Coordinates of C-alpha atoms (C1' of nucleotides) in Angstrom, one line a residue:
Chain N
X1 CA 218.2 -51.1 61.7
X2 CA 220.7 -48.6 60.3
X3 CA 219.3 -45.0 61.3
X4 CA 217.1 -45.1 63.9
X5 CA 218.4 -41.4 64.2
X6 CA 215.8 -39.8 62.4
X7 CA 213.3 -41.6 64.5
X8 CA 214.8 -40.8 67.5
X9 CA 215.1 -37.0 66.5
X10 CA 211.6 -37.2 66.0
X11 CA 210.3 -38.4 69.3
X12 CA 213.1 -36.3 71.3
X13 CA 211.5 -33.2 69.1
X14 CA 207.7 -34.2 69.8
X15 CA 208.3 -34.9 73.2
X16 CA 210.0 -31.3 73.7
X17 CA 207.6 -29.9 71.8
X18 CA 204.7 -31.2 73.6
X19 CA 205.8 -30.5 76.5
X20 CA 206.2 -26.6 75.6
X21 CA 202.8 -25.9 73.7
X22 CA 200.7 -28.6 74.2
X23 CA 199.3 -31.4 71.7
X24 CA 196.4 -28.9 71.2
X25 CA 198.9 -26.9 68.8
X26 CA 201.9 -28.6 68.0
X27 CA 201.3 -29.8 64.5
X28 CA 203.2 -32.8 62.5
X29 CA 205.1 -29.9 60.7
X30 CA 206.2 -28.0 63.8
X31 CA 207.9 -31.4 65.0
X32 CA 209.3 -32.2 61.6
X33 CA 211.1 -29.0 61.2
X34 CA 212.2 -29.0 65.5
X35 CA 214.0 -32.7 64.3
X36 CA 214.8 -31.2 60.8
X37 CA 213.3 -33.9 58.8
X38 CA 211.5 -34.6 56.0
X39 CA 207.2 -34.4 56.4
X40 CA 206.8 -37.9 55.5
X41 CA 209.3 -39.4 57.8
X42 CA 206.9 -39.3 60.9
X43 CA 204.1 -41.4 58.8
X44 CA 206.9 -43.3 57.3
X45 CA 208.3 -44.8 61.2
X46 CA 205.5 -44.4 63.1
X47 CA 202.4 -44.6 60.2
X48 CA 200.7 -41.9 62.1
X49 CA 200.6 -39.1 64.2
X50 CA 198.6 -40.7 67.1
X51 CA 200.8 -43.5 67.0
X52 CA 204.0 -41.2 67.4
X53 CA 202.3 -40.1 70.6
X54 CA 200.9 -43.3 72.3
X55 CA 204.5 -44.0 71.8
X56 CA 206.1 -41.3 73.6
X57 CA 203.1 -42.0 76.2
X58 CA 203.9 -45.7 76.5
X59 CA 207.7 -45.1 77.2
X60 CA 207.1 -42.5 79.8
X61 CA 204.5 -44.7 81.4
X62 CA 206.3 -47.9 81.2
X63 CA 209.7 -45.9 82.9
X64 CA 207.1 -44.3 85.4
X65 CA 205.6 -47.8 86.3
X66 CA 209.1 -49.3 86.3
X67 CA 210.8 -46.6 88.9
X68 CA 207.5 -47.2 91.4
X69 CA 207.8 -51.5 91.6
X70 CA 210.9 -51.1 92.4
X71 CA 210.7 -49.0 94.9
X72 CA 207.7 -51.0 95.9
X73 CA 209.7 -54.1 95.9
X74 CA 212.4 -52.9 97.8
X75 CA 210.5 -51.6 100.3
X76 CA 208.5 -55.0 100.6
X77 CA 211.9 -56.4 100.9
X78 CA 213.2 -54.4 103.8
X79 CA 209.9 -55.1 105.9
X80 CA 210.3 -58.9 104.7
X81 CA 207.3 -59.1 102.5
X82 CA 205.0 -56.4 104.3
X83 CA 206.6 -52.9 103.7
X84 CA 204.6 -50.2 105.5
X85 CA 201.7 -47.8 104.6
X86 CA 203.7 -45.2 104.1
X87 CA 206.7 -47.1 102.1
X88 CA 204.2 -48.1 99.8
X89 CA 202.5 -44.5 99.2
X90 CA 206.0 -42.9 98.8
X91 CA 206.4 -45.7 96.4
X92 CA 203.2 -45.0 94.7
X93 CA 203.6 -41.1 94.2
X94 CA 207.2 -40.3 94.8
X95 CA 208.0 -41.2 91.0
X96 CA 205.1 -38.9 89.4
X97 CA 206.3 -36.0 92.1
X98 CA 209.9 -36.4 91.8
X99 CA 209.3 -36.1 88.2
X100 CA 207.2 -33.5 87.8
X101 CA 207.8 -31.3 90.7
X102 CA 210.7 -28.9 91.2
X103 CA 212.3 -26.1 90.3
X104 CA 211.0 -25.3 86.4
X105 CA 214.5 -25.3 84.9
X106 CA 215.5 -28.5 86.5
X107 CA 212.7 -30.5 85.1
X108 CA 213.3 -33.1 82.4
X109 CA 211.6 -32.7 79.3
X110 CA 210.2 -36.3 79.9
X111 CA 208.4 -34.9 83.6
X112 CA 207.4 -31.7 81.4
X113 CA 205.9 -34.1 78.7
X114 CA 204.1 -36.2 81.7
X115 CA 202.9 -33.0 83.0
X116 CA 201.1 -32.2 79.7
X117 CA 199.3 -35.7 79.1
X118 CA 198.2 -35.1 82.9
X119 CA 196.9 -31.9 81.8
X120 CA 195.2 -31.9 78.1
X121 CA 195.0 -36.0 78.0
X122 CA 194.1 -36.5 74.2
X123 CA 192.4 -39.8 72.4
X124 CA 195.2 -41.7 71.4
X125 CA 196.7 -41.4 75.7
X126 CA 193.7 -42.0 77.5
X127 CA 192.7 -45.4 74.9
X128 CA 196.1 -46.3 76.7
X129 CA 195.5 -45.5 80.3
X130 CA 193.1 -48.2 80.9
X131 CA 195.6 -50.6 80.7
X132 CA 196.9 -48.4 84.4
X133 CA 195.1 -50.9 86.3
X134 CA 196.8 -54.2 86.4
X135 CA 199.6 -51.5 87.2
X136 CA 197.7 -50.2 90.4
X137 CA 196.1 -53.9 91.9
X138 CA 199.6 -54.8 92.5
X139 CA 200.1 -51.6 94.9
X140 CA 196.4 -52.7 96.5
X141 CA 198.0 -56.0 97.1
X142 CA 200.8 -54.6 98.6
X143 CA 198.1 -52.5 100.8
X144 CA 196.6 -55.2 101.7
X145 CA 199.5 -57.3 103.1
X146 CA 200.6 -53.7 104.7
X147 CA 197.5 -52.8 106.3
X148 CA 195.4 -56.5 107.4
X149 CA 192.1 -56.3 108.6
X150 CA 191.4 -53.1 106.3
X151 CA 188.9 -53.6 104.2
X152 CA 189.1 -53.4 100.5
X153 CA 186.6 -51.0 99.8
X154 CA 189.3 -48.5 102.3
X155 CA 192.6 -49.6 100.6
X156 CA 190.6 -48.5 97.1
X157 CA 189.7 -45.2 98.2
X158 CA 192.5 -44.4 100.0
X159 CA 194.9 -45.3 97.1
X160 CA 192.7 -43.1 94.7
X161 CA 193.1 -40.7 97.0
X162 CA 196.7 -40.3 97.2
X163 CA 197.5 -40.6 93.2
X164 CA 194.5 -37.9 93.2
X165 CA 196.4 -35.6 95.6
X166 CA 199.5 -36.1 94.0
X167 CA 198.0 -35.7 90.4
X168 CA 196.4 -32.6 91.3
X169 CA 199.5 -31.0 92.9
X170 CA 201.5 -32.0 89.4
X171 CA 198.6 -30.6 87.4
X172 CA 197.5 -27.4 89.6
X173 CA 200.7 -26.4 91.4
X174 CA 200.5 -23.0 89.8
X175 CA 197.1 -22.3 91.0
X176 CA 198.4 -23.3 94.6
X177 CA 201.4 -20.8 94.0
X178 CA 199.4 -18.1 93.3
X179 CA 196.5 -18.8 95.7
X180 CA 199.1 -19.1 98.2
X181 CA 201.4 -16.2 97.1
X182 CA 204.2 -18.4 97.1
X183 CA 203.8 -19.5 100.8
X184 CA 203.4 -22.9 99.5
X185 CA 206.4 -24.3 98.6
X186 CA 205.8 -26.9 95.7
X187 CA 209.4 -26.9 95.0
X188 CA 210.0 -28.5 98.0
X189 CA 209.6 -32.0 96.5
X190 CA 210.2 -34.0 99.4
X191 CA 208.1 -31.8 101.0
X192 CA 205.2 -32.2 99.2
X193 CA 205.6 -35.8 99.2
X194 CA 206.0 -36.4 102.8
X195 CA 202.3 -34.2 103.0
X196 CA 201.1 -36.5 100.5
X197 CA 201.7 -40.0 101.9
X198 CA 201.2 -38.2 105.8
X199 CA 197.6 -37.2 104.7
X200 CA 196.6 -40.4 102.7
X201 CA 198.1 -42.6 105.0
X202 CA 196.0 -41.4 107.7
X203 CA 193.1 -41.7 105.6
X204 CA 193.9 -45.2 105.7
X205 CA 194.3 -45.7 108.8
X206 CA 192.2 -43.6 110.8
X207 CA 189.4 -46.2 111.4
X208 CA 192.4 -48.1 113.6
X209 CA 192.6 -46.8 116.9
X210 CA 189.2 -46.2 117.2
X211 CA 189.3 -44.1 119.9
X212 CA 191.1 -41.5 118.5
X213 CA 188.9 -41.7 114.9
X214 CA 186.2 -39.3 114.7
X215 CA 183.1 -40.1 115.1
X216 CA 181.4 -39.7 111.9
X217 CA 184.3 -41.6 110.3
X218 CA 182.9 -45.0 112.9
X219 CA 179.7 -44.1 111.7
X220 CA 180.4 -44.2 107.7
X221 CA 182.2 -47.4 108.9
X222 CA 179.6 -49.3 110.7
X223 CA 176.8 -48.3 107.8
Chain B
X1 CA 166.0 -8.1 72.2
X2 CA 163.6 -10.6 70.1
X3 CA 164.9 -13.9 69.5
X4 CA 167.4 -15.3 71.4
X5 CA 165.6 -18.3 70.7
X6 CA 168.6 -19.4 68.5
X7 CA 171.3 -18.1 70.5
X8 CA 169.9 -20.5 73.5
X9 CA 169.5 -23.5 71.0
X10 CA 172.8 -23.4 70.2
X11 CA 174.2 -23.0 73.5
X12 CA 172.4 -26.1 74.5
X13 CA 172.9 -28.3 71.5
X14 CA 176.5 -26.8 72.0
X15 CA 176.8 -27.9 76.0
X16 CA 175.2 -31.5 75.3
X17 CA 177.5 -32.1 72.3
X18 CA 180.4 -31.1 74.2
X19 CA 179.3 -33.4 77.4
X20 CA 178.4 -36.3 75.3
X21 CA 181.5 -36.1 72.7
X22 CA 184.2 -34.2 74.2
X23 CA 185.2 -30.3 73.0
X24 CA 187.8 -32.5 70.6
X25 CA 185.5 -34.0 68.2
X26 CA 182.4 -31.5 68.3
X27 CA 182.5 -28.8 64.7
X28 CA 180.7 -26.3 64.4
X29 CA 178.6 -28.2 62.0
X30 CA 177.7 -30.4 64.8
X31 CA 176.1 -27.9 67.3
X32 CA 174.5 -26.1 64.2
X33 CA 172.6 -29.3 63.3
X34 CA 171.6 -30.2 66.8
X35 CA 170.2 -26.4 67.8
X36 CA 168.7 -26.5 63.8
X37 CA 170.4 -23.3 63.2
X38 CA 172.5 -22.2 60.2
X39 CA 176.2 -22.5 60.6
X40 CA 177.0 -18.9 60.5
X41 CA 174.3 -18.3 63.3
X42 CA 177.4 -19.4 66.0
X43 CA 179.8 -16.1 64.5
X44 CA 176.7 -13.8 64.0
X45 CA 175.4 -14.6 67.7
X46 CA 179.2 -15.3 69.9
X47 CA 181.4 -14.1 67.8
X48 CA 183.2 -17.1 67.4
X49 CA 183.8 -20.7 68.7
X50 CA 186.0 -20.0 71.9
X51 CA 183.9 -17.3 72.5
X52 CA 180.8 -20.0 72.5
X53 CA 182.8 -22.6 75.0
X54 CA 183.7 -19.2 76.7
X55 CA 180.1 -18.4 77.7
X56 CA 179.1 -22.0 78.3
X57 CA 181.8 -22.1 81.0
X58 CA 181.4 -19.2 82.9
X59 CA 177.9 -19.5 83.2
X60 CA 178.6 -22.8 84.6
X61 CA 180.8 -21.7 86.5
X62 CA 179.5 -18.7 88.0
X63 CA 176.4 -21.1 88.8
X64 CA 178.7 -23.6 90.7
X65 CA 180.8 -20.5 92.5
X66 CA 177.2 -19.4 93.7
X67 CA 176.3 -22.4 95.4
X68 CA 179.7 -22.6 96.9
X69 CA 179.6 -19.6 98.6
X70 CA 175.7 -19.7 99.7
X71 CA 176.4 -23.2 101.5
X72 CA 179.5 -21.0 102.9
X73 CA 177.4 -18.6 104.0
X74 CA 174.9 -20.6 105.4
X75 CA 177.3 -22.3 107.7
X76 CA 179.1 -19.6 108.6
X77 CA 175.5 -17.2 110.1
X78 CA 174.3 -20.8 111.7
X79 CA 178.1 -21.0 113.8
X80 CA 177.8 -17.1 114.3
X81 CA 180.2 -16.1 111.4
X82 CA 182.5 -19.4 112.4
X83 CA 181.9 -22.1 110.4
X84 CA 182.8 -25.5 110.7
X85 CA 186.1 -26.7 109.2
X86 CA 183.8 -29.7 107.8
X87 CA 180.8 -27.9 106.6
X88 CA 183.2 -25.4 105.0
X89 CA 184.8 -28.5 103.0
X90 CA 181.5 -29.3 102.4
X91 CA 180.5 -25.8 101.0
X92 CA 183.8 -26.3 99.0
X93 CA 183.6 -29.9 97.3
X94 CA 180.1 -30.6 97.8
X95 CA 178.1 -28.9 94.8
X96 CA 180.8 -30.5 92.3
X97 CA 180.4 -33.7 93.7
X98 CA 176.8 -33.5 94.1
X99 CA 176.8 -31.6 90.6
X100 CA 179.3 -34.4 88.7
X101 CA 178.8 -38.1 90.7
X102 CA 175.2 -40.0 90.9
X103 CA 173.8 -42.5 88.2
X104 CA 175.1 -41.4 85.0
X105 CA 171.5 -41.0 83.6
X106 CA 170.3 -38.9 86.6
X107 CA 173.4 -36.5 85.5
X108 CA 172.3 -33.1 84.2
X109 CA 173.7 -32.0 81.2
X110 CA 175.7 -29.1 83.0
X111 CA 177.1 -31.7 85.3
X112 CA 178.2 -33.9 82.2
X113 CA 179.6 -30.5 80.4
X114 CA 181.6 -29.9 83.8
X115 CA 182.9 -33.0 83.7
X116 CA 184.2 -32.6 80.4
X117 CA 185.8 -29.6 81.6
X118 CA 187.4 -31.3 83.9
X119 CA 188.4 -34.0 82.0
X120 CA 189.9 -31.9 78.6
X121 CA 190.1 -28.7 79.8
X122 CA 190.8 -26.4 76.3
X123 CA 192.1 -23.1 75.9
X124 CA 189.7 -21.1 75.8
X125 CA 188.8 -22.6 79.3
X126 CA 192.2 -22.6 81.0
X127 CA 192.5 -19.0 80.0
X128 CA 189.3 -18.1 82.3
X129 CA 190.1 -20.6 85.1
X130 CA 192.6 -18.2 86.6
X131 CA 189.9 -16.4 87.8
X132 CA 188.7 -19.0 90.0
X133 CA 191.6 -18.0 92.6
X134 CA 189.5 -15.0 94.3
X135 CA 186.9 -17.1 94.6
X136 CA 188.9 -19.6 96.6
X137 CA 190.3 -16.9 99.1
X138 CA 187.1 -16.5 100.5
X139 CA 187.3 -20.1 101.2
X140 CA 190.3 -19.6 102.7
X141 CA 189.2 -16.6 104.8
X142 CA 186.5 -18.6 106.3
X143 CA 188.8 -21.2 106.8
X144 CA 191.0 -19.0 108.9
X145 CA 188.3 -17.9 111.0
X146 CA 187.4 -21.5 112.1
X147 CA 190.9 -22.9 112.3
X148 CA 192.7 -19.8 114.0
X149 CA 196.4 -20.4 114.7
X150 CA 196.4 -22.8 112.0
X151 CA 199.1 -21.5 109.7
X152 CA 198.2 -20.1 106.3
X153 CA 200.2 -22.4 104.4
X154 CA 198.3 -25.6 106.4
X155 CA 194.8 -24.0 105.2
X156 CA 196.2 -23.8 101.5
X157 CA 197.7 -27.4 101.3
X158 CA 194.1 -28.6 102.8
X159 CA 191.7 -27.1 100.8
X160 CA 194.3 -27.8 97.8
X161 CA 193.9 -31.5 98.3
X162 CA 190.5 -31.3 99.2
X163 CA 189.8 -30.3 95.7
X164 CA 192.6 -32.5 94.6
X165 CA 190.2 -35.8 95.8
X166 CA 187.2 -34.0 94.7
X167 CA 187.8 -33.5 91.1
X168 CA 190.0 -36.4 90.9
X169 CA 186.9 -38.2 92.2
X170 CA 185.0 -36.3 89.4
X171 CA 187.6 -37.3 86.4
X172 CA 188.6 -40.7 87.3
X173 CA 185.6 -42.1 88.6
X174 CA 185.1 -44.8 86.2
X175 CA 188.9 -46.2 87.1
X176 CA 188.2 -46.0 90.5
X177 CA 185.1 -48.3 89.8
X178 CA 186.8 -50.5 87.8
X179 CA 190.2 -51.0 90.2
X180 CA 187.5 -51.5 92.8
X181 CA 185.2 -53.8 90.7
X182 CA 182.3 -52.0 91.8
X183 CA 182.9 -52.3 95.4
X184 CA 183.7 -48.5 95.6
X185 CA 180.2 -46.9 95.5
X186 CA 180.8 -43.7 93.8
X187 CA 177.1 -43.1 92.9
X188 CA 176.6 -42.7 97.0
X189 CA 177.2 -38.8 96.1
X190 CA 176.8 -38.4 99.9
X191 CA 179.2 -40.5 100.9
X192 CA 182.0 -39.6 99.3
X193 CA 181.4 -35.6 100.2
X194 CA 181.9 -37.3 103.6
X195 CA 184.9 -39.2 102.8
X196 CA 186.6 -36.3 100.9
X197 CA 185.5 -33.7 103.6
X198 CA 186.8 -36.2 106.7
X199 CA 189.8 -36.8 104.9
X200 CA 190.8 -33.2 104.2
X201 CA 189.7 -32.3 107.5
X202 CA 191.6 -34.6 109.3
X203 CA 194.7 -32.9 107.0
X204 CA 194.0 -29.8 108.3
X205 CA 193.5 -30.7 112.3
X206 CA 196.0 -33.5 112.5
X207 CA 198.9 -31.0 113.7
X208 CA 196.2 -30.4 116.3
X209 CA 196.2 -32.6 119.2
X210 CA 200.3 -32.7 119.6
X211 CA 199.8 -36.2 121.7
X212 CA 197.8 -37.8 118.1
X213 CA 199.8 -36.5 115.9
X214 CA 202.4 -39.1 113.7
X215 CA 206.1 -38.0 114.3
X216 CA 206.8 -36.9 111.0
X217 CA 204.2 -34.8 110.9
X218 CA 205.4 -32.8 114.0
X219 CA 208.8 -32.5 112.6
X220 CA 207.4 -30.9 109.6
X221 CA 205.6 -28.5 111.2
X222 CA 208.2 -27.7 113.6
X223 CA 210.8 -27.1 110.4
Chain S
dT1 C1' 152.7 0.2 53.8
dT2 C1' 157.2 2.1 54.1
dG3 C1' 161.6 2.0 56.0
dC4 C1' 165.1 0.4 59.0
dA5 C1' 167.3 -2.8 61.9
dT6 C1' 167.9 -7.4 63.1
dT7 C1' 168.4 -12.1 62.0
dT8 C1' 168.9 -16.1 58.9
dC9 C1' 170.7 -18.5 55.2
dA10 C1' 173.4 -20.7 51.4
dA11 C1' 177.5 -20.6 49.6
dA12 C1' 182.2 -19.8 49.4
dC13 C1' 186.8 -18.9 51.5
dA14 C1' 191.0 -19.5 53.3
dT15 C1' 193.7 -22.3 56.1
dT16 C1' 195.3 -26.0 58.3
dT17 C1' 195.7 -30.6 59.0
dG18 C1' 197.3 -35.5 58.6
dT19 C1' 198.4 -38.6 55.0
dA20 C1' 199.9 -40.6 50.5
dT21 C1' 202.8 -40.9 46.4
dG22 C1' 206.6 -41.8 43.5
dA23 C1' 211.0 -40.6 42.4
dA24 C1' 215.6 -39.9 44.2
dA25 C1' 219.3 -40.9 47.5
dC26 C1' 221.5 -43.9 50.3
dT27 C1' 223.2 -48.4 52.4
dA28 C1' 224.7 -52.8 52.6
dT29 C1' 225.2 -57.4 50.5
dC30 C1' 226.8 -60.4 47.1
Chain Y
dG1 C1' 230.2 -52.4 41.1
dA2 C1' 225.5 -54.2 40.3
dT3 C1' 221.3 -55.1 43.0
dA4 C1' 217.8 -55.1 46.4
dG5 C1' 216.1 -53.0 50.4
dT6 C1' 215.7 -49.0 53.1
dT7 C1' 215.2 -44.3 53.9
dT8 C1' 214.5 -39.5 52.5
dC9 C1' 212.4 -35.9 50.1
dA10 C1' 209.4 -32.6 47.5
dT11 C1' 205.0 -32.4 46.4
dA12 C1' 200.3 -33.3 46.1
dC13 C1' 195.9 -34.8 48.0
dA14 C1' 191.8 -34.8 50.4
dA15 C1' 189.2 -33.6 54.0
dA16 C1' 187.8 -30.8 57.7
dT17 C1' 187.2 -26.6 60.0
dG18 C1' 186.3 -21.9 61.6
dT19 C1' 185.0 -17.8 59.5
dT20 C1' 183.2 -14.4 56.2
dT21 C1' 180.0 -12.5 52.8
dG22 C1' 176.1 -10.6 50.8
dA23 C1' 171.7 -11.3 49.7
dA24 C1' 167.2 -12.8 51.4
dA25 C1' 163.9 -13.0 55.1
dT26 C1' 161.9 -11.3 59.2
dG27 C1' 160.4 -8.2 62.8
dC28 C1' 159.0 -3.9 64.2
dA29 C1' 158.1 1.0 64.5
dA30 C1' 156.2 5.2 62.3

DNA sequence: TTGCATTTCAAACATTTGTATGAAACTATC
DNA sequence: GATAGTTTCATACAAATGTTTGAAATGCAA
């Protein structure tokens, strides 16, 4: 109970550390001498070095999945029970973009870190991110009270699509930089989340007015 | 000149390793006792490791890019050097879908190694991906020429999150099955092209017809 | 066959890695 | 202030890994 501060100086000095090199080569040394402690006290408070990182990965993750219910919730309240499509997106990927996104120097080291597991993604994280799902159903749930009449099979797709837009943007928003010479403006945070719930929210909602949908989205739909 | 017998061995013991096991738990002793070769054979032949993923991923690569841009070309001489916007997104996300989804045991090898890729992504990898951006302008260029007025920065945020939902699709397709119990079809290769390509297309047409357009979507733009 | 270049092989090397050990230092309780 | 429990530390361990080496084998041309 007494010093937790040598535990805590390791994670804080993983976490940075990760977040600067990678976990492909940041060793148990390089975090031991970033927290200036002893070798042993990593195995000795965490008993491994896979376990040191599912632990920063569960923290981050539970925070992550914390900061989008509530936003879900409070949408949900304000629309008394049924928050709308877009509510629920901006719930959905605001977090991971907030945190993420933005100008380099303003990023926390815990959005850095998040950055890398979305990035490199090693054994001991993705044995973890299974458990992601119970997480997500309650965001179809939500979709479904939004959006009635949609079919599951649409509320699926279209939520996969919006965490894959955002996770892509987090993951690639250099390549979008440079491809676009900077006329892309991924800084732009709520920018970038506006196009991402603008664009999956249509995707979920396009086989509505049918009159305006295409036509080869009716016909997927009628198959 | 003579045997390159063992330098192809390896790099298909090396590719089906890698596909199978991931690049994190695959030696050198591993692909040497696949491809029956002696572990120096690996140095003596590629110089070393990276080098070895290095090859493996170009080639695969280079492959994919080829396709890309034949299916671009195609589309673009049969609408007389303007293509499509949709069989443009389907010359884009197309042969990695086609390449990457479908029955797992109907998967080629080169699939499952690109999947890998895109799943772990290693330096040796990332240090050759950057490449990839000329390749996209041409994407872009044709782009331009079927969506004229569109603004550049539109055709960038579209194609970006067409690939986005493509290799997201690609990487996470097992969650997507499981969130869906089954009832997302992700081995109907076809179909999701179609969704991808419909979605992203819709992205990049929806500033388009003023009347359709959602509100906040016109004040974007108009920013 | 001779001679030269290429290729293969077994073995060793040199590091790097996470982990374990056991003694020492520290802390708090009685 | 003695004692028991906790934490720290230097050091060693064991295993794995990519790479190198130098000799043997092989292929091939003259």
């Amino acid at each position: 109970m007494a010093s937790d501060q040598t535990r805590t100086a390791i994670l804080a000095a993983a976490e940075r550390l990760y977040a600067d090199r990678g976990f492909g080569d940041v060793t148990l040394r390089d975090i031991v001498a970033e927290a200036n402690v002893n070798l042993a006290a990593v195995n000795y408070h965490f008993g491994s070095k896979d376990e040191l990182i599912a632990e920063l990965f569960i923290t981050r993750s539970i925070q992550l999945n914390r900061e989008r219910l509530r936003l879900l919730q409070a949408a949900e309240e304000a629309g008394d029970g049924r928050a709308s499509i877009d509510a629920i997106l901006r719930a959905l990927v605001g977090p991971t973009l907030r945190g993420c996104l933005g100008p380099e120097n303003q990023r926390s080291t815990a959005a850095r870190f998040m950055i890398r597991v979305s990035i490199e993604s090693v054994p001991p994280i993705r044995r973890i991110r299974n458990r992601e799902i119970d997480h997500l159903r309650k965001f179809i749930a939500a979709m479904r009270r939004s959006l009635p009449g949609h079919s599951d099979v649409e509320l699926y797709w279209g939520l996969h699509f919006a965490l894959a837009m955002a996770q892509q943007t987090v993951r690639d928003s250099e390549r979008l930089k440079k491809l676009s010479e900077g006329k892309c403006d991924v800084d732009d945070v709520d920018g970038v989340i506006e196009r991402v719930v603008t664009v999956a929210a249509m995707a979920l909602t396009m086989g509505d007015a049918t009159s305006k949908a295409p036509p080869r989205m009716l016909a997927r739909d009628a198959r």
